Coordinates of C-alpha atoms in Angstrom, one line a residue:
Chain A
M1 CA 0.0 0.0 0.0
R2 CA 1.4 3.4 -1.0
S3 CA 1.0 5.5 2.1
K4 CA 2.0 8.8 0.7
V5 CA -0.3 11.5 -0.6
M6 CA 1.0 14.5 -2.5
V7 CA -0.6 18.0 -2.4
V8 CA 0.3 20.4 -5.1
D9 CA -0.9 24.0 -4.6
D10 CA 0.9 27.3 -4.9
M11 CA -1.0 28.7 -1.9
P12 CA 0.4 27.6 1.4
I13 CA -2.9 28.0 3.2
N14 CA -4.5 25.5 0.9
C15 CA -1.7 23.1 1.4
D16 CA -2.0 23.5 5.2
I17 CA -5.7 22.8 5.2
L18 CA -5.4 19.7 3.0
E19 CA -2.4 18.4 5.1
E20 CA -4.4 18.8 8.2
I21 CA -7.3 16.8 6.7
L22 CA -5.1 14.0 5.5
E23 CA -2.2 13.7 8.0
D24 CA -3.9 11.3 10.3
E25 CA -4.0 8.6 7.6
Y26 CA -1.2 9.5 5.2
E27 CA 2.3 10.8 5.0
V28 CA 1.6 14.1 3.2
I29 CA 4.1 15.5 0.7
I30 CA 3.7 19.2 -0.1
A31 CA 4.7 20.7 -3.4
G32 CA 4.3 24.5 -3.6
G33 CA 4.1 24.6 -7.4
G34 CA 4.0 22.7 -10.6
R35 CA 7.7 22.5 -11.2
E36 CA 8.4 21.2 -7.7
A37 CA 5.6 18.6 -8.3
L38 CA 7.4 17.3 -11.4
E39 CA 10.6 16.9 -9.5
V40 CA 8.9 14.9 -6.7
L41 CA 6.9 12.8 -9.1
T42 CA 10.0 11.9 -11.0
Q43 CA 11.6 10.5 -7.9
K44 CA 8.7 9.1 -6.0
H45 CA 5.8 8.4 -8.4
D46 CA 5.7 4.8 -7.4
E47 CA 5.3 5.7 -3.7
I48 CA 2.4 8.1 -4.1
G49 CA -1.0 6.7 -3.4
A50 CA -2.9 9.8 -4.5
L51 CA -2.2 13.3 -5.9
L52 CA -4.3 16.3 -5.0
L53 CA -3.7 18.9 -7.6
D54 CA -4.5 22.6 -8.0
L55 CA -5.1 23.8 -11.5
M56 CA -4.2 27.4 -11.5
M57 CA -0.5 27.9 -10.7
P58 CA 2.2 30.2 -12.1
E59 CA 4.7 28.8 -14.7
V60 CA 3.9 25.1 -14.6
D61 CA 0.1 24.8 -14.0
G62 CA -2.0 21.8 -13.1
F63 CA -2.6 20.9 -16.8
A64 CA 1.1 20.8 -17.4
V65 CA 1.5 18.4 -14.5
L66 CA -1.2 16.2 -15.9
E67 CA 0.5 16.3 -19.4
F68 CA 3.8 15.3 -17.8
M69 CA 2.2 12.4 -15.9
K70 CA 0.4 11.2 -19.0
K71 CA 3.6 11.3 -21.1
N72 CA 5.4 9.2 -18.5
G73 CA 2.5 6.7 -18.2
W74 CA 1.8 7.6 -14.5
M75 CA -1.9 8.5 -14.9
D76 CA -2.7 4.8 -14.8
K77 CA -0.7 4.3 -11.6
V78 CA -1.3 7.4 -9.5
P79 CA -4.9 8.6 -9.0
V80 CA -5.2 12.4 -9.4
I81 CA -7.9 14.5 -7.6
I82 CA -8.3 18.0 -8.8
I83 CA -9.1 20.6 -6.1
S84 CA -10.0 23.8 -7.8
G85 CA -12.0 27.0 -7.3
E86 CA -12.5 26.8 -11.1
N87 CA -16.2 26.1 -11.7
T88 CA -16.4 26.0 -15.4
V89 CA -17.6 22.8 -17.0
E90 CA -14.9 23.0 -19.7
A91 CA -12.1 22.8 -17.1
E92 CA -13.7 19.8 -15.4
R93 CA -14.2 18.0 -18.7
R94 CA -10.7 18.7 -19.8
C95 CA -9.3 17.2 -16.6
F96 CA -11.4 14.1 -16.9
D97 CA -10.4 13.8 -20.5
M98 CA -6.8 13.7 -19.3
G99 CA -7.6 10.9 -16.9
V100 CA -8.1 12.4 -13.5
S101 CA -10.0 10.3 -11.0
D102 CA -12.0 13.0 -9.3
F103 CA -12.7 16.7 -9.4
I104 CA -13.5 18.6 -6.1
Q105 CA -14.8 22.1 -6.3
K106 CA -14.3 24.6 -3.6
P107 CA -15.7 25.0 -1.1
F108 CA -14.9 21.5 0.0
D109 CA -16.0 19.6 3.0
N110 CA -13.2 18.2 5.1
S111 CA -14.7 14.8 5.7
L112 CA -15.7 14.3 2.1
V113 CA -12.2 15.2 0.9
R114 CA -10.8 12.5 3.2
R115 CA -13.3 9.9 2.0
R116 CA -12.7 10.7 -1.7
V117 CA -9.0 10.4 -1.2
S118 CA -9.2 7.1 0.5
N119 CA -11.6 5.8 -2.1
V120 CA -9.3 6.5 -5.1
A121 CA -6.2 5.5 -3.2
D122 CA -7.7 2.2 -2.2
L123 CA -9.0 1.5 -5.7
F124 CA -5.7 2.3 -7.4
S125 CA -3.8 0.3 -4.8
Y126 CA -6.0 -2.7 -5.6
K127 CA -5.7 -2.1 -9.3
N128 CA -1.9 -1.8 -9.2
K129 CA -1.6 -4.9 -7.1
L130 CA -3.7 -6.9 -9.6
E131 CA -1.7 -5.6 -12.5
E132 CA 1.5 -6.5 -10.8
R133 CA 0.2 -10.0 -10.2
V134 CA -1.0 -10.4 -13.8
A135 CA 2.4 -9.1 -15.1
K136 CA 4.2 -11.7 -12.9
Q137 CA 2.0 -14.5 -14.1
T138 CA 2.3 -13.5 -17.7
E139 CA 6.1 -13.6 -17.3
I140 CA 5.9 -17.1 -15.9
L141 CA 3.7 -18.2 -18.8
R142 CA 6.0 -16.6 -21.3
K143 CA 9.0 -18.5 -19.8
Q144 CA 7.0 -21.8 -19.8
A145 CA 6.0 -21.2 -23.5
A146 CA 9.7 -20.5 -24.4
K147 CA 10.7 -23.7 -22.6
L148 CA 8.1 -25.7 -24.3
Q149 CA 9.0 -24.3 -27.7
K150 CA 12.7 -25.2 -27.0
S151 CA 11.8 -28.8 -26.1
N152 CA 9.6 -29.0 -29.2
T153 CA 12.5 -28.0 -31.4
E154 CA 14.9 -30.2 -29.5
L155 CA 12.7 -33.2 -30.0
I156 CA 12.5 -32.5 -33.7
D157 CA 16.2 -32.1 -33.9
I158 CA 16.8 -35.4 -32.1
L159 CA 14.5 -37.2 -34.7
A160 CA 16.2 -35.4 -37.5
T161 CA 19.7 -36.4 -36.2
V162 CA 18.5 -40.1 -36.3
V163 CA 17.6 -39.6 -40.0
E164 CA 20.8 -37.9 -40.8
G165 CA 22.8 -40.7 -39.2
R166 CA 21.0 -43.2 -41.4
N167 CA 21.1 -41.1 -44.6
M168 CA 24.9 -40.9 -44.7
E169 CA 25.2 -38.4 -47.5
S170 CA 23.3 -35.6 -46.0
G171 CA 24.8 -34.6 -42.7
L172 CA 24.2 -30.9 -43.2
H173 CA 21.2 -31.2 -45.6
V174 CA 18.7 -30.9 -42.7
K175 CA 20.4 -27.7 -41.4
R176 CA 20.6 -26.1 -44.8
V177 CA 17.0 -27.0 -45.7
K178 CA 16.0 -25.3 -42.5
G179 CA 17.9 -22.2 -43.5
F180 CA 16.5 -22.1 -47.0
T181 CA 13.0 -22.7 -45.6
R182 CA 13.3 -19.8 -43.2
I183 CA 14.6 -17.4 -45.9
L184 CA 11.8 -18.2 -48.2
A185 CA 9.1 -18.2 -45.5
M186 CA 10.3 -14.8 -44.2
R187 CA 10.2 -13.4 -47.8
L188 CA 6.6 -14.6 -48.1
L189 CA 5.7 -13.1 -44.7
K190 CA 7.1 -9.7 -45.8
D191 CA 6.0 -9.6 -49.5
F192 CA 2.8 -11.7 -49.6
P193 CA 0.7 -10.7 -46.6
E194 CA -2.2 -12.6 -48.2
Y195 CA -0.8 -15.8 -46.8
G196 CA -1.1 -14.4 -43.3
L197 CA 2.1 -15.9 -42.1
T198 CA 3.4 -14.8 -38.7
E199 CA 7.0 -14.9 -37.4
A200 CA 6.0 -17.6 -34.9
Q201 CA 4.6 -19.7 -37.7
V202 CA 7.8 -19.2 -39.8
E203 CA 9.8 -20.6 -36.8
V204 CA 7.6 -23.6 -36.5
I205 CA 7.8 -24.3 -40.3
A206 CA 11.6 -24.0 -40.2
A207 CA 11.9 -26.2 -37.1
A208 CA 9.5 -28.8 -38.6
S209 CA 11.3 -28.8 -41.9
A210 CA 14.0 -30.8 -40.2
L211 CA 11.7 -33.8 -40.3
H212 CA 10.9 -33.7 -44.0
D213 CA 12.8 -36.9 -44.8
V214 CA 12.2 -38.8 -41.5
G215 CA 10.5 -41.5 -43.5
K216 CA 13.8 -42.5 -45.1
I217 CA 14.7 -44.5 -42.0
A218 CA 12.1 -47.0 -43.4
I219 CA 13.8 -47.3 -46.8
P220 CA 16.3 -50.2 -47.3
D221 CA 20.0 -49.3 -47.5
H222 CA 20.5 -50.7 -51.0
I223 CA 17.9 -48.2 -52.3
L224 CA 18.6 -45.3 -50.1
L225 CA 22.3 -45.4 -50.6
K226 CA 22.4 -46.6 -54.2
P227 CA 24.9 -44.6 -56.2
G228 CA 23.3 -45.0 -59.6
K229 CA 19.9 -44.3 -61.1
L230 CA 17.0 -46.1 -59.4
T231 CA 14.8 -48.6 -61.2
D232 CA 11.1 -47.9 -61.4
E233 CA 10.5 -50.3 -58.7
E234 CA 13.2 -48.9 -56.5
F235 CA 11.9 -45.3 -57.1
A236 CA 8.4 -46.4 -56.1
C237 CA 9.8 -47.7 -52.8
M238 CA 11.8 -44.5 -52.4
K239 CA 8.7 -42.4 -52.8
T240 CA 7.1 -44.1 -49.8
H241 CA 9.4 -42.1 -47.5
T242 CA 6.7 -39.4 -47.6
T243 CA 3.9 -41.7 -46.4
R244 CA 6.0 -43.8 -44.1
G245 CA 7.4 -40.6 -42.5
S246 CA 4.0 -39.1 -42.0
E247 CA 2.8 -42.4 -40.5
I248 CA 5.6 -42.4 -38.0
L249 CA 4.9 -38.7 -37.1
S250 CA 1.2 -39.4 -36.6
E251 CA 2.2 -42.1 -34.1
I252 CA 4.0 -39.5 -31.9
K253 CA 1.3 -38.1 -29.7
G254 CA 1.2 -36.1 -26.5
V255 CA 4.8 -35.2 -26.3
W256 CA 4.9 -32.2 -28.6
D257 CA 2.8 -29.1 -29.3
E258 CA 0.0 -29.7 -31.8
S259 CA 1.2 -26.9 -34.1
Y260 CA 4.6 -28.7 -34.5
S261 CA 3.1 -32.1 -35.0
K262 CA 0.6 -30.8 -37.6
M263 CA 3.3 -28.8 -39.5
S264 CA 5.8 -31.7 -39.4
Y265 CA 3.1 -34.1 -40.7
E266 CA 2.2 -31.8 -43.6
I267 CA 5.8 -31.1 -44.6
C268 CA 6.8 -34.8 -44.4
R269 CA 3.9 -36.1 -46.4
H270 CA 3.6 -33.3 -49.0
H271 CA 7.0 -31.9 -49.7
H272 CA 7.1 -33.9 -53.0
E273 CA 3.7 -32.7 -54.3
R274 CA 3.7 -30.6 -57.4
Y275 CA 1.7 -27.4 -58.0
D276 CA 0.3 -29.0 -61.2
G277 CA -0.9 -32.0 -59.3
R278 CA 1.6 -34.5 -60.8
G279 CA 3.6 -35.0 -57.6
Y280 CA 3.3 -37.6 -54.9
P281 CA 2.1 -39.2 -52.7
D282 CA -1.4 -37.7 -52.9
G283 CA -1.3 -35.8 -56.2
L284 CA -2.5 -32.6 -54.5
A285 CA -2.6 -29.5 -56.7
G286 CA -2.3 -25.8 -56.3
E287 CA -3.1 -24.3 -52.9
D288 CA -4.5 -27.7 -51.7
I289 CA -0.8 -28.4 -51.0
P290 CA -0.1 -27.0 -47.5
L291 CA 2.0 -23.8 -47.7
S292 CA 4.6 -25.3 -45.3
A293 CA 5.2 -28.2 -47.7
Q294 CA 5.4 -26.0 -50.7
I295 CA 8.1 -23.9 -49.0
V296 CA 10.1 -26.9 -47.9
G297 CA 9.7 -28.4 -51.4
V298 CA 11.6 -25.5 -52.9
A299 CA 14.2 -25.5 -50.2
D300 CA 14.7 -29.3 -50.5
V301 CA 15.1 -29.2 -54.3
Y302 CA 17.4 -26.2 -54.2
D303 CA 19.7 -27.9 -51.6
A304 CA 19.7 -31.2 -53.6
L305 CA 20.8 -29.3 -56.7
V306 CA 23.7 -27.3 -55.2
T307 CA 25.0 -30.2 -53.2
E308 CA 27.0 -33.2 -54.3
R309 CA 25.1 -36.4 -53.9
C310 CA 26.2 -40.1 -54.3
Y311 CA 24.4 -40.0 -57.7
K312 CA 25.3 -36.5 -59.0
K313 CA 27.7 -33.6 -59.0
P314 CA 26.7 -30.2 -57.6
F315 CA 25.2 -27.6 -59.9
S316 CA 26.2 -24.0 -59.6
T317 CA 23.8 -21.6 -57.8
E318 CA 23.0 -20.0 -61.1
E319 CA 22.1 -23.3 -62.8
A320 CA 20.1 -24.3 -59.7
F321 CA 18.2 -21.0 -59.8
N322 CA 17.4 -21.3 -63.5
M323 CA 16.4 -25.0 -63.3
I324 CA 13.9 -24.3 -60.5
T325 CA 12.4 -21.1 -62.0
G326 CA 12.4 -22.8 -65.5
G327 CA 10.3 -25.7 -64.2
K328 CA 13.0 -28.3 -64.6
C329 CA 12.6 -29.6 -61.1
G330 CA 8.8 -29.7 -60.6
T331 CA 6.2 -27.0 -60.7
F332 CA 5.7 -24.5 -57.9
S333 CA 3.2 -21.7 -57.1
P334 CA 3.9 -18.5 -59.1
K335 CA 3.9 -16.5 -55.9
L336 CA 6.5 -18.8 -54.4
M337 CA 8.7 -18.5 -57.5
E338 CA 8.4 -14.7 -57.2
A339 CA 9.4 -14.9 -53.6
F340 CA 12.2 -17.3 -54.5
T341 CA 13.5 -14.9 -57.2
R342 CA 13.4 -12.0 -54.8
A343 CA 15.3 -14.0 -52.1
R344 CA 17.8 -15.3 -54.7
S345 CA 20.9 -13.6 -53.2
D346 CA 20.0 -14.8 -49.7
F347 CA 19.8 -18.4 -51.0
E348 CA 23.1 -18.1 -52.7
E349 CA 24.8 -16.6 -49.7
L350 CA 23.7 -19.6 -47.5
A351 CA 24.6 -22.1 -50.3
R352 CA 28.1 -20.6 -50.4
S353 CA 28.6 -20.7 -46.7
R354 CA 28.1 -24.5 -46.5
E355 CA 30.8 -26.6 -44.9
Chain B
M1 CA -16.0 38.4 18.7
S2 CA -17.3 34.9 18.4
I3 CA -17.0 32.8 15.3
K4 CA -20.8 33.2 14.8
D5 CA -20.5 37.0 15.1
F6 CA -17.6 36.9 12.7
Y7 CA -19.6 35.2 10.0
D8 CA -22.5 37.6 10.5
A9 CA -20.0 40.4 9.9
V10 CA -18.4 39.0 6.7
G11 CA -21.7 37.8 5.2
G12 CA -21.3 34.1 5.5
S13 CA -23.1 31.2 7.1
Y14 CA -21.9 29.9 10.4
D15 CA -23.9 26.7 10.1
E16 CA -22.5 26.0 6.6
I17 CA -18.9 26.4 7.6
M18 CA -19.3 24.3 10.7
R19 CA -20.9 21.5 8.6
R20 CA -17.8 21.5 6.3
L21 CA -15.0 22.2 8.7
L22 CA -16.6 20.6 11.8
S23 CA -14.9 22.5 14.6
E24 CA -14.7 26.2 15.6
E25 CA -11.1 25.7 16.6
R26 CA -10.2 24.6 13.1
V27 CA -12.1 27.5 11.5
K28 CA -10.2 29.9 13.7
K29 CA -6.9 28.3 12.8
Y30 CA -7.6 28.6 9.1
L31 CA -8.7 32.2 9.4
G32 CA -5.5 32.9 11.2
K33 CA -3.6 31.5 8.2
F34 CA -5.7 33.7 5.9
L35 CA -3.9 36.7 7.3
N36 CA -0.6 35.3 5.9
D37 CA -1.9 34.9 2.4
K38 CA -0.6 37.4 0.0
S39 CA -3.0 37.0 -2.9
F40 CA -4.8 40.3 -2.4
E41 CA -1.6 42.4 -2.1
Q42 CA -0.1 40.7 -5.2
M43 CA -3.3 41.2 -7.2
T44 CA -3.4 44.8 -6.3
E45 CA 0.1 45.3 -7.6
E46 CA -0.5 43.2 -10.7
I47 CA -3.6 45.2 -11.6
A48 CA -1.6 48.4 -11.2
Q49 CA 1.0 47.0 -13.6
K50 CA -1.6 45.6 -16.0
K51 CA -0.2 42.0 -15.6
W52 CA -3.6 40.6 -16.3
E53 CA -2.7 36.9 -16.4
D54 CA -1.1 37.1 -12.9
A55 CA -3.8 39.3 -11.6
F56 CA -6.4 36.8 -12.8
R57 CA -4.6 33.9 -11.1
D58 CA -4.3 35.8 -7.8
A59 CA -8.0 36.9 -7.9
H60 CA -8.8 33.2 -8.6
N61 CA -6.8 32.2 -5.6
L62 CA -8.5 34.8 -3.4
K63 CA -11.9 33.6 -4.7
G64 CA -10.9 30.0 -3.9
I65 CA -9.8 30.5 -0.4
S66 CA -12.7 32.8 0.5
V67 CA -15.3 30.3 -0.7
N68 CA -13.6 27.6 1.2
L69 CA -13.5 29.6 4.4
G70 CA -17.1 30.7 3.9
L71 CA -16.3 34.4 3.4
Q72 CA -19.3 34.9 1.2
S73 CA -19.1 38.6 0.4
L74 CA -15.4 38.5 -0.5
F75 CA -16.1 35.4 -2.5
E76 CA -18.8 37.1 -4.5
S77 CA -16.8 40.3 -5.2
S78 CA -13.5 38.5 -6.0
S79 CA -15.4 36.1 -8.3
E80 CA -16.8 39.1 -10.3
L81 CA -13.4 40.7 -10.5
C82 CA -11.7 37.4 -11.4
E83 CA -14.1 36.7 -14.3
S84 CA -13.6 40.2 -15.7
M85 CA -9.9 39.4 -16.1
R86 CA -10.3 35.8 -17.4
N87 CA -9.5 36.7 -21.0
G88 CA -6.7 39.2 -20.3
E89 CA -7.2 42.9 -20.3
P90 CA -10.7 43.7 -19.0
S91 CA -13.2 45.3 -21.5
V92 CA -14.9 47.3 -18.7
D93 CA -13.6 49.6 -16.0
I94 CA -12.8 47.3 -13.1
Q95 CA -12.2 50.0 -10.5
P96 CA -15.6 49.6 -8.9
M97 CA -15.2 45.8 -8.7
Y98 CA -11.8 46.2 -7.2
D99 CA -13.0 48.7 -4.6
R100 CA -15.7 46.2 -3.5
V101 CA -13.1 43.5 -3.2
K102 CA -10.9 45.8 -1.2
T103 CA -13.7 46.7 1.2
D104 CA -14.7 43.1 1.7
Y105 CA -11.1 42.1 2.2
E106 CA -10.5 44.8 4.8
T107 CA -13.7 43.8 6.6
V108 CA -12.5 40.2 6.8
V109 CA -9.0 41.2 8.0
S110 CA -10.2 43.5 10.7
S111 CA -12.9 41.0 11.8
I112 CA -10.3 38.2 12.1
G113 CA -8.2 40.6 14.2
Q114 CA -11.1 40.8 16.7
L115 CA -11.5 37.1 17.1

């Protein structure tokens, strides 16, 4: 409970009268003018339970004190009671517009002044206490959410590491795809607001992208690690990494946040769909393909092109760019291609920084 | 002079002031402090120097303190003078208004002296 009450009036007699009224219950701080009031407020605003303010004062008047308090955000913390001989409605309205709690016109009644002060002081004390408690709890919630998010991404990275270990060629593939995914998604967030992406969603998509090939743990070594071209039969098996992966992910329940599990599932199952509907496994077309999977699809293809694989040499970043935008590696949404074109230099910078 | 006689002399209501301030002792104490207040003197000087903004503020102060102490005549005359200076230089001759304030103020001061 803030036990101090401040009285601001340039007339000593007014200060004396108000002090006498209030001194039984409060420690009364007197400021003999607006300027002095600003100084005291700057130092002690969080100790003052109520402020009794005169309007008409030389130099810094009551309105200037109110302006100063408003600018510093103190009007919500310190209740102000105007005590004035001013009896125009405009002055009273202006004071309430600026957020004062009460307006007492002279002549005032001693016992009523005391009651009005204790009313607003109690109310603000209660309000301030509640706000502090809410702020404290919000902070706890925020910390817990951050912790939860961290454990979500850690869980994803553990799974991704398992896949990496199995899929010998691509130790850094997962990390780079995550980087390309984030670049492309951030570009969409900035330039294509119609997708309604948020920064939090971009982070979830980037984190979940790590699991796009999790289904490869179910592909036999002689197919997964085969250096040459796959037969039709082998390729059909290879394609099942999307469905096997999504099945695995749908089995993981209760340990991670739903937004992560949904996003991981979408990416894992649909990152080989094509915008023209000729992709796999479900032959989804256009915007039926989840945006997350479309984004990771581009990132995955780009990394595959610019990286050496057991069955191919790396392409230059220029070749890779032209192949993707020229439709040589699947078809993508025109908007995604526009975003990819605009983000080209960011992609190339990340590609160059590998190893 | 009793507090009741005092209020009869300065044109105020004893009952009303007692209802608000609750004790004669307190009323007397406040009236004693009124003698230390410089609003009237400052206003007189400011009017002479045509410092209308300052004069308005001091008239306003005088009005505020007189209404709070139940000094009805002084409150009425100082209010009238105060309003005439609200927008800066008065458009009418304020001498008669000022004289009324002066008379009322001197009555209050001399009556307080007899308490």
